Amino acid sequence: MTPDAGAPVVREARPQDLPRLAALLRELAQGGEHPELEPPGLTDGHRSAFRALAADPRARVLVLEAGGQVVGTLTVYLLPNLSHGGRPFALVENVVVADGARERGYGRALMERAVALAREAGCYKLALTSNRRRDAAHRFYEGLGLNHTHRGYTLEFTD
């Protein structure tokens, strides 16, 4: 399925999308607690992680393509779970729409696809975390119906 210039499409990421994904995720990281220090570009780590995600049936890397360009991405993990009757849950990570492409409904389209995948998998919930500094992102998620129900904690490893 190839999008025309006026029809954005949410699809699974392909290996040729990897350079753009790395750039988008670097853009996301620059606004967080710990900006990426390495120079921009594609690394062997990116390639290895993409291969692992592509091979994992519980992980889906989605992109939004508009006008022939990848302008947004997120990753959905469908995880087994022992609570809630053994129903799985979905975890969404690395949600980003390029700075110049925001406010066009692209993030909404990506999140709607993630929600659909979670529902199709029988998940009891979809969860995500968002950096505490990202007030606009918080408003966006709340506008989609997500509720601020938990307090998240992170232990980062720098070595």
Short mmCIF file of C-alpha atoms in Angstrom, two decimals, residues 10-18 21 50 53-54 60-65 70 72-75:
data_model
loop_
_atom_site.label_atom_id
_atom_site.label_comp_id
_atom_site.label_asym_id
_atom_site.label_seq_id
_atom_site.Cartn_x
_atom_site.Cartn_y
_atom_site.Cartn_z
CA VAL A 10 0.01 4.06 9.52
CA ARG A 11 2.03 0.97 8.68
CA GLU A 12 4.66 -1.32 10.13
CA ALA A 13 8.19 -0.03 9.90
CA ARG A 14 10.47 -1.52 7.27
CA PRO A 15 14.27 -1.80 7.35
CA GLN A 16 14.62 1.11 4.92
CA ASP A 17 12.79 3.32 7.47
CA LEU A 18 15.53 2.84 10.04
CA LEU A 21 13.37 6.27 12.84
CA PHE A 50 15.26 -3.22 14.78
CA LEU A 53 11.81 -6.04 17.24
CA ALA A 54 10.88 -7.18 13.73
CA ARG A 60 5.19 -3.77 16.52
CA VAL A 61 7.11 -0.72 15.34
CA LEU A 62 4.60 1.54 13.61
CA VAL A 63 5.27 4.55 11.44
CA LEU A 64 3.05 7.21 10.02
CA GLU A 65 3.93 8.11 6.47
CA VAL A 70 7.92 8.98 7.69
CA GLY A 72 5.96 9.73 13.21
CA THR A 73 6.51 6.47 15.01
CA LEU A 74 5.71 4.44 18.09
CA THR A 75 6.35 0.93 19.33
#
